[in-house]
Amino acid sequence: MNEFINPADVPKVKFYSGEEVPCVGMGTFGSDRVSPQEVSSAVGGAIRCGYRMFDCAACYGNEDQIGEVFQAAFAEGVVERKELFIMTKVWNDMHRNVAQACEKSISDLKCDYIDLYFIHWPFPNYHAPGCDVDSRNPDSRPFSVEEFVDTYRQCEELVKQGKIRNIGISNMTIPKLEAVLPLLKIKPVACELELHPCFQQQELLDYLVAHEIQPVGYMPLGSPRRPERDICPEDVADMQTPVMREIAAAHGVHPALIALKWGQQRGEIVIPFSIHNYVSNLKCVTEDPLTEEEMERIGTLECGNRLVKGQVFLWQGARDWHDLWDEDGVIVR
């Protein structure tokens, strides 16, 4: 039997709406290395050890298995639906059919409603999950404010219908946010973005906080188990840096837990994925915080180490993956 961490002991963050949610969620992206059955089994264990937030996505290909685990937990009285905070995302091929995508996720996850529904990528450039990194879709196109707002309007309608409680955005940039935020009727409560010690995105993080949008950091460990196709020779392994190893040794824990403490202490919701270490991933934010000096040392590790580059979403005429991220401060069209 796994150790139980009382959900009341897990620090909370507060959305602009006033709703309080856990600062740690469990990611469910198996990254092509872990089967849907292994992911859903870990979700079952995680619920029983005290996790109350789960980050899912239609394109992960495992929502139906996770739904069976949720349903079993509800039926056994382990947890009630209202105690879980379930997040999922509309995939790129469903930007014109958000209601249909959402209905399928609700049905697969067997959860009646979604607590936080993200637009997974800010453009409808579709590629099948698991495709090769060199794949390109001839229909891909640059970011369109009009298309994005149309997708977002559909999410706003789902809020009115009670299908989703909150709307989230993901993989955005400051120029894209500047273009769309004034046009939205319901402000997003959260934004998912890649965040880890060697890729801190401080400017974007500060922008989100200033606009009362909660940052949700994916790949908080620097994702050593991401798909092979996403690994480039220049990538840095965050947890193997001397600073992370020294701080981990000082605390007597694995560097992964230092990465999670750092993310949580800088104000993120962290959503690590693990089928083996999920108990310690949750427990670490309830004890033994990092010192200010340790936080500052980790702050020096920033080196622009973006791991999810998004190559498969490039459009004809784009130079390379840098065009997806508006690095010069304007939307690349």
Short mmCIF file of N, CA and C in Angstrom, two decimals, residues 181-306:
data_model
loop_
_atom_site.label_atom_id
_atom_site.label_comp_id
_atom_site.label_asym_id
_atom_site.label_seq_id
_atom_site.Cartn_x
_atom_site.Cartn_y
_atom_site.Cartn_z
N LEU A 181 -6.03 38.25 -25.92
CA LEU A 181 -6.66 38.46 -24.61
C LEU A 181 -7.74 39.54 -24.62
N PRO A 182 -7.54 40.68 -25.31
CA PRO A 182 -8.58 41.70 -25.29
C PRO A 182 -9.89 41.26 -25.96
N LEU A 183 -9.83 40.19 -26.75
CA LEU A 183 -11.00 39.75 -27.52
C LEU A 183 -11.83 38.69 -26.80
N LEU A 184 -11.33 38.18 -25.68
CA LEU A 184 -12.00 37.05 -25.01
C LEU A 184 -13.01 37.55 -23.99
N LYS A 185 -14.17 36.88 -23.95
CA LYS A 185 -15.22 37.28 -23.00
C LYS A 185 -14.93 36.70 -21.61
N ILE A 186 -14.44 35.46 -21.58
CA ILE A 186 -14.08 34.82 -20.31
C ILE A 186 -12.56 34.68 -20.30
N LYS A 187 -11.92 35.30 -19.34
CA LYS A 187 -10.46 35.24 -19.30
C LYS A 187 -10.01 33.81 -18.95
N PRO A 188 -8.96 33.31 -19.61
CA PRO A 188 -8.44 31.99 -19.23
C PRO A 188 -7.91 32.03 -17.80
N VAL A 189 -8.12 30.93 -17.06
CA VAL A 189 -7.61 30.89 -15.68
C VAL A 189 -6.16 30.43 -15.63
N ALA A 190 -5.71 29.73 -16.68
CA ALA A 190 -4.38 29.11 -16.61
C ALA A 190 -3.78 28.99 -18.01
N CYS A 191 -2.45 28.88 -18.03
CA CYS A 191 -1.74 28.64 -19.28
C CYS A 191 -0.70 27.56 -19.03
N GLU A 192 -0.75 26.50 -19.84
CA GLU A 192 0.29 25.46 -19.76
C GLU A 192 1.45 25.86 -20.65
N LEU A 193 2.64 25.73 -20.09
CA LEU A 193 3.84 26.05 -20.86
C LEU A 193 4.99 25.19 -20.34
N GLU A 194 5.96 24.98 -21.20
CA GLU A 194 7.14 24.19 -20.79
C GLU A 194 7.97 25.00 -19.80
N LEU A 195 8.18 24.45 -18.62
CA LEU A 195 8.96 25.12 -17.58
C LEU A 195 9.81 24.11 -16.83
N HIS A 196 11.11 24.35 -16.77
CA HIS A 196 12.02 23.53 -15.96
C HIS A 196 13.28 24.35 -15.73
N PRO A 197 14.18 23.92 -14.85
CA PRO A 197 15.30 24.78 -14.45
C PRO A 197 16.14 25.33 -15.60
N CYS A 198 16.32 24.57 -16.66
CA CYS A 198 17.13 25.07 -17.78
C CYS A 198 16.28 25.74 -18.87
N PHE A 199 14.98 25.90 -18.59
CA PHE A 199 14.09 26.63 -19.51
C PHE A 199 13.01 27.30 -18.66
N GLN A 200 13.32 28.48 -18.16
CA GLN A 200 12.50 29.09 -17.11
C GLN A 200 11.44 30.05 -17.62
N GLN A 201 11.56 30.54 -18.86
CA GLN A 201 10.57 31.43 -19.47
C GLN A 201 10.11 32.53 -18.51
N GLN A 202 11.06 33.18 -17.86
CA GLN A 202 10.70 34.15 -16.81
C GLN A 202 9.83 35.29 -17.33
N GLU A 203 10.12 35.79 -18.52
CA GLU A 203 9.34 36.92 -19.06
C GLU A 203 7.88 36.52 -19.28
N LEU A 204 7.68 35.34 -19.86
CA LEU A 204 6.31 34.85 -20.09
C LEU A 204 5.62 34.54 -18.77
N LEU A 205 6.36 33.94 -17.84
CA LEU A 205 5.80 33.63 -16.52
C LEU A 205 5.32 34.93 -15.84
N ASP A 206 6.16 35.95 -15.88
CA ASP A 206 5.80 37.24 -15.25
C ASP A 206 4.58 37.86 -15.93
N TYR A 207 4.52 37.73 -17.26
CA TYR A 207 3.39 38.27 -18.01
C TYR A 207 2.08 37.60 -17.57
N LEU A 208 2.12 36.27 -17.47
CA LEU A 208 0.92 35.52 -17.05
C LEU A 208 0.49 35.95 -15.66
N VAL A 209 1.44 36.02 -14.74
CA VAL A 209 1.11 36.39 -13.36
C VAL A 209 0.51 37.80 -13.32
N ALA A 210 1.09 38.72 -14.11
CA ALA A 210 0.59 40.09 -14.15
C ALA A 210 -0.85 40.15 -14.67
N HIS A 211 -1.22 39.18 -15.51
CA HIS A 211 -2.58 39.12 -16.07
C HIS A 211 -3.48 38.14 -15.31
N GLU A 212 -3.04 37.72 -14.14
CA GLU A 212 -3.81 36.79 -13.27
C GLU A 212 -4.15 35.48 -13.98
N ILE A 213 -3.20 34.99 -14.79
CA ILE A 213 -3.36 33.70 -15.46
C ILE A 213 -2.35 32.76 -14.82
N GLN A 214 -2.83 31.67 -14.23
CA GLN A 214 -1.97 30.75 -13.47
C GLN A 214 -1.05 29.96 -14.40
N PRO A 215 0.28 30.01 -14.21
CA PRO A 215 1.18 29.18 -15.00
C PRO A 215 1.11 27.71 -14.55
N VAL A 216 0.99 26.82 -15.53
CA VAL A 216 1.03 25.37 -15.28
C VAL A 216 2.24 24.84 -16.03
N GLY A 217 3.25 24.37 -15.30
CA GLY A 217 4.51 23.98 -15.93
C GLY A 217 4.53 22.51 -16.34
N TYR A 218 4.58 22.27 -17.66
CA TYR A 218 4.74 20.88 -18.10
C TYR A 218 6.22 20.58 -18.31
N MET A 219 6.56 19.30 -18.29
CA MET A 219 7.94 18.84 -18.34
C MET A 219 8.79 19.45 -17.23
N PRO A 220 8.29 19.50 -15.99
CA PRO A 220 9.00 20.20 -14.92
C PRO A 220 10.34 19.56 -14.57
N LEU A 221 10.58 18.34 -15.02
CA LEU A 221 11.85 17.66 -14.72
C LEU A 221 12.84 17.77 -15.88
N GLY A 222 12.47 18.52 -16.92
CA GLY A 222 13.32 18.52 -18.11
C GLY A 222 13.14 17.25 -18.92
N SER A 223 12.11 16.51 -18.59
CA SER A 223 11.62 15.36 -19.37
C SER A 223 12.66 14.42 -19.96
N PRO A 224 13.36 13.69 -19.12
CA PRO A 224 14.33 12.72 -19.66
C PRO A 224 13.66 11.60 -20.46
N ARG A 225 12.34 11.41 -20.28
CA ARG A 225 11.68 10.29 -20.97
C ARG A 225 10.78 10.77 -22.11
N ARG A 226 11.06 11.95 -22.64
CA ARG A 226 10.24 12.41 -23.77
C ARG A 226 10.50 11.52 -24.98
N PRO A 227 9.62 11.58 -26.00
CA PRO A 227 9.80 10.70 -27.16
C PRO A 227 11.15 10.92 -27.84
N GLU A 228 11.71 9.82 -28.34
CA GLU A 228 13.02 9.87 -29.03
C GLU A 228 13.04 10.97 -30.10
N ARG A 229 11.90 11.10 -30.82
CA ARG A 229 11.87 12.03 -31.95
C ARG A 229 12.06 13.47 -31.50
N ASP A 230 11.83 13.75 -30.21
CA ASP A 230 11.95 15.12 -29.71
C ASP A 230 13.32 15.42 -29.10
N ILE A 231 14.22 14.45 -29.13
CA ILE A 231 15.52 14.65 -28.48
C ILE A 231 16.54 15.14 -29.51
N CYS A 232 17.17 16.28 -29.19
CA CYS A 232 18.18 16.87 -30.08
C CYS A 232 19.53 16.85 -29.38
N PRO A 233 20.62 16.79 -30.17
CA PRO A 233 21.95 16.70 -29.55
C PRO A 233 22.29 17.87 -28.64
N GLU A 234 21.72 19.05 -28.91
CA GLU A 234 22.08 20.23 -28.10
C GLU A 234 21.28 20.33 -26.79
N ASP A 235 20.29 19.45 -26.58
CA ASP A 235 19.46 19.52 -25.38
C ASP A 235 20.29 19.30 -24.11
N VAL A 236 19.94 20.02 -23.07
CA VAL A 236 20.61 19.89 -21.77
C VAL A 236 19.74 19.04 -20.85
N ALA A 237 20.37 18.17 -20.06
CA ALA A 237 19.64 17.37 -19.06
C ALA A 237 19.66 18.13 -17.73
N ASP A 238 18.55 18.79 -17.42
CA ASP A 238 18.49 19.66 -16.24
C ASP A 238 18.98 18.97 -14.97
N MET A 239 18.49 17.75 -14.75
CA MET A 239 18.75 17.08 -13.47
C MET A 239 20.20 16.63 -13.32
N GLN A 240 20.95 16.65 -14.43
CA GLN A 240 22.35 16.24 -14.34
C GLN A 240 23.29 17.42 -14.17
N THR A 241 22.76 18.64 -14.11
CA THR A 241 23.63 19.79 -13.91
C THR A 241 24.21 19.74 -12.49
N PRO A 242 25.45 20.20 -12.31
CA PRO A 242 26.08 20.16 -10.98
C PRO A 242 25.24 20.87 -9.91
N VAL A 243 24.63 22.00 -10.24
CA VAL A 243 23.84 22.74 -9.25
C VAL A 243 22.69 21.88 -8.73
N MET A 244 21.95 21.25 -9.65
CA MET A 244 20.81 20.43 -9.23
C MET A 244 21.28 19.24 -8.39
N ARG A 245 22.41 18.66 -8.79
CA ARG A 245 22.90 17.50 -8.05
C ARG A 245 23.39 17.88 -6.65
N GLU A 246 24.03 19.04 -6.56
CA GLU A 246 24.52 19.49 -5.24
C GLU A 246 23.37 19.79 -4.30
N ILE A 247 22.35 20.49 -4.81
CA ILE A 247 21.21 20.84 -3.95
C ILE A 247 20.46 19.57 -3.55
N ALA A 248 20.33 18.63 -4.49
CA ALA A 248 19.66 17.37 -4.18
C ALA A 248 20.42 16.61 -3.09
N ALA A 249 21.74 16.60 -3.19
CA ALA A 249 22.56 15.91 -2.17
C ALA A 249 22.38 16.57 -0.81
N ALA A 250 22.30 17.90 -0.80
CA ALA A 250 22.12 18.62 0.47
C ALA A 250 20.79 18.28 1.14
N HIS A 251 19.79 17.96 0.31
CA HIS A 251 18.47 17.61 0.85
C HIS A 251 18.28 16.10 0.98
N GLY A 252 19.24 15.35 0.48
CA GLY A 252 19.14 13.89 0.55
C GLY A 252 18.04 13.31 -0.31
N VAL A 253 17.79 13.96 -1.47
CA VAL A 253 16.73 13.48 -2.36
C VAL A 253 17.23 13.46 -3.80
N HIS A 254 16.42 12.92 -4.70
CA HIS A 254 16.73 12.88 -6.13
C HIS A 254 16.57 14.30 -6.70
N PRO A 255 17.40 14.68 -7.70
CA PRO A 255 17.26 16.00 -8.31
C PRO A 255 15.85 16.30 -8.84
N ALA A 256 15.11 15.25 -9.21
CA ALA A 256 13.74 15.46 -9.71
C ALA A 256 12.90 16.21 -8.67
N LEU A 257 13.07 15.86 -7.41
CA LEU A 257 12.26 16.49 -6.36
C LEU A 257 12.67 17.94 -6.15
N ILE A 258 13.94 18.23 -6.40
CA ILE A 258 14.41 19.62 -6.32
C ILE A 258 13.75 20.44 -7.43
N ALA A 259 13.67 19.86 -8.63
CA ALA A 259 13.03 20.56 -9.76
C ALA A 259 11.57 20.87 -9.44
N LEU A 260 10.89 19.91 -8.81
CA LEU A 260 9.48 20.12 -8.47
C LEU A 260 9.31 21.17 -7.37
N LYS A 261 10.15 21.10 -6.35
CA LYS A 261 10.09 22.11 -5.28
C LYS A 261 10.31 23.51 -5.87
N TRP A 262 11.32 23.61 -6.75
CA TRP A 262 11.64 24.90 -7.36
C TRP A 262 10.44 25.43 -8.14
N GLY A 263 9.83 24.58 -8.96
CA GLY A 263 8.68 25.02 -9.75
C GLY A 263 7.53 25.47 -8.86
N GLN A 264 7.23 24.68 -7.85
CA GLN A 264 6.13 25.02 -6.95
C GLN A 264 6.42 26.32 -6.19
N GLN A 265 7.67 26.49 -5.74
CA GLN A 265 8.00 27.67 -4.94
C GLN A 265 8.05 28.95 -5.78
N ARG A 266 8.20 28.80 -7.11
CA ARG A 266 8.15 30.02 -7.93
C ARG A 266 6.74 30.31 -8.41
N GLY A 267 5.77 29.51 -7.94
CA GLY A 267 4.38 29.85 -8.19
C GLY A 267 3.68 29.05 -9.27
N GLU A 268 4.34 28.02 -9.79
CA GLU A 268 3.71 27.20 -10.83
C GLU A 268 2.81 26.13 -10.21
N ILE A 269 1.86 25.63 -11.02
CA ILE A 269 1.32 24.28 -10.80
C ILE A 269 2.25 23.37 -11.59
N VAL A 270 2.83 22.37 -10.94
CA VAL A 270 3.71 21.43 -11.66
C VAL A 270 2.94 20.14 -11.93
N ILE A 271 3.15 19.57 -13.13
CA ILE A 271 2.40 18.37 -13.51
C ILE A 271 3.35 17.27 -13.99
N PRO A 272 4.18 16.74 -13.09
CA PRO A 272 5.10 15.68 -13.49
C PRO A 272 4.36 14.39 -13.83
N PHE A 273 4.94 13.62 -14.74
CA PHE A 273 4.40 12.29 -15.04
C PHE A 273 5.38 11.24 -14.52
N SER A 274 4.88 10.26 -13.82
CA SER A 274 5.71 9.12 -13.41
C SER A 274 4.81 7.94 -13.11
N ILE A 275 5.24 6.76 -13.49
CA ILE A 275 4.45 5.58 -13.09
C ILE A 275 5.02 4.94 -11.83
N HIS A 276 6.20 5.42 -11.38
CA HIS A 276 6.82 4.81 -10.20
C HIS A 276 6.99 5.77 -9.03
N ASN A 277 7.28 7.04 -9.32
CA ASN A 277 7.69 7.97 -8.26
C ASN A 277 6.63 9.00 -7.90
N TYR A 278 5.38 8.69 -8.22
CA TYR A 278 4.36 9.73 -8.03
C TYR A 278 4.13 10.06 -6.56
N VAL A 279 4.35 9.12 -5.66
CA VAL A 279 4.15 9.43 -4.23
C VAL A 279 5.14 10.50 -3.79
N SER A 280 6.43 10.30 -4.07
CA SER A 280 7.44 11.27 -3.64
C SER A 280 7.26 12.60 -4.38
N ASN A 281 6.77 12.56 -5.64
CA ASN A 281 6.53 13.80 -6.39
C ASN A 281 5.50 14.69 -5.69
N LEU A 282 4.49 14.06 -5.09
CA LEU A 282 3.46 14.82 -4.38
C LEU A 282 3.95 15.24 -2.99
N LYS A 283 4.58 14.30 -2.32
CA LYS A 283 4.99 14.54 -0.93
C LYS A 283 6.03 15.66 -0.84
N CYS A 284 6.87 15.80 -1.86
CA CYS A 284 8.00 16.72 -1.75
C CYS A 284 7.57 18.18 -1.57
N VAL A 285 6.38 18.54 -2.03
CA VAL A 285 5.97 19.94 -1.88
C VAL A 285 5.38 20.22 -0.51
N THR A 286 5.23 19.18 0.31
CA THR A 286 4.65 19.36 1.65
C THR A 286 5.73 19.47 2.72
N GLU A 287 7.01 19.38 2.34
CA GLU A 287 8.08 19.34 3.35
C GLU A 287 9.39 19.90 2.81
N ASP A 288 10.28 20.30 3.72
CA ASP A 288 11.67 20.62 3.40
C ASP A 288 11.83 21.55 2.20
N PRO A 289 11.30 22.79 2.27
CA PRO A 289 11.40 23.69 1.11
C PRO A 289 12.84 24.10 0.81
N LEU A 290 13.05 24.58 -0.40
CA LEU A 290 14.35 25.11 -0.79
C LEU A 290 14.56 26.47 -0.14
N THR A 291 15.81 26.79 0.14
CA THR A 291 16.12 28.10 0.71
C THR A 291 16.12 29.15 -0.41
N GLU A 292 16.09 30.42 -0.03
CA GLU A 292 16.15 31.50 -1.02
C GLU A 292 17.43 31.40 -1.84
N GLU A 293 18.51 31.06 -1.15
CA GLU A 293 19.80 30.94 -1.86
C GLU A 293 19.74 29.80 -2.89
N GLU A 294 19.13 28.67 -2.50
CA GLU A 294 19.01 27.55 -3.45
C GLU A 294 18.13 27.93 -4.63
N MET A 295 17.04 28.65 -4.38
CA MET A 295 16.17 29.13 -5.46
C MET A 295 16.97 30.01 -6.42
N GLU A 296 17.80 30.88 -5.85
CA GLU A 296 18.61 31.78 -6.69
C GLU A 296 19.64 31.00 -7.51
N ARG A 297 20.23 29.99 -6.91
CA ARG A 297 21.22 29.18 -7.65
C ARG A 297 20.55 28.48 -8.83
N ILE A 298 19.35 27.93 -8.60
CA ILE A 298 18.64 27.27 -9.71
C ILE A 298 18.26 28.30 -10.77
N GLY A 299 17.99 29.52 -10.32
CA GLY A 299 17.68 30.60 -11.26
C GLY A 299 18.79 30.86 -12.26
N THR A 300 20.02 30.52 -11.92
CA THR A 300 21.17 30.75 -12.82
C THR A 300 21.27 29.69 -13.92
N LEU A 301 20.44 28.64 -13.86
CA LEU A 301 20.56 27.54 -14.81
C LEU A 301 19.88 27.80 -16.16
N GLU A 302 19.13 28.90 -16.24
CA GLU A 302 18.42 29.22 -17.49
C GLU A 302 19.39 29.22 -18.68
N CYS A 303 19.06 28.43 -19.71
CA CYS A 303 19.93 28.42 -20.90
C CYS A 303 19.13 28.24 -22.19
N GLY A 304 17.83 28.60 -22.13
CA GLY A 304 17.02 28.53 -23.35
C GLY A 304 16.83 27.11 -23.87
N ASN A 305 16.80 26.15 -22.94
CA ASN A 305 16.79 24.73 -23.30
C ASN A 305 15.36 24.23 -23.59
N ARG A 306 14.75 24.77 -24.68
CA ARG A 306 13.39 24.33 -25.04
C ARG A 306 13.45 22.90 -25.58
#
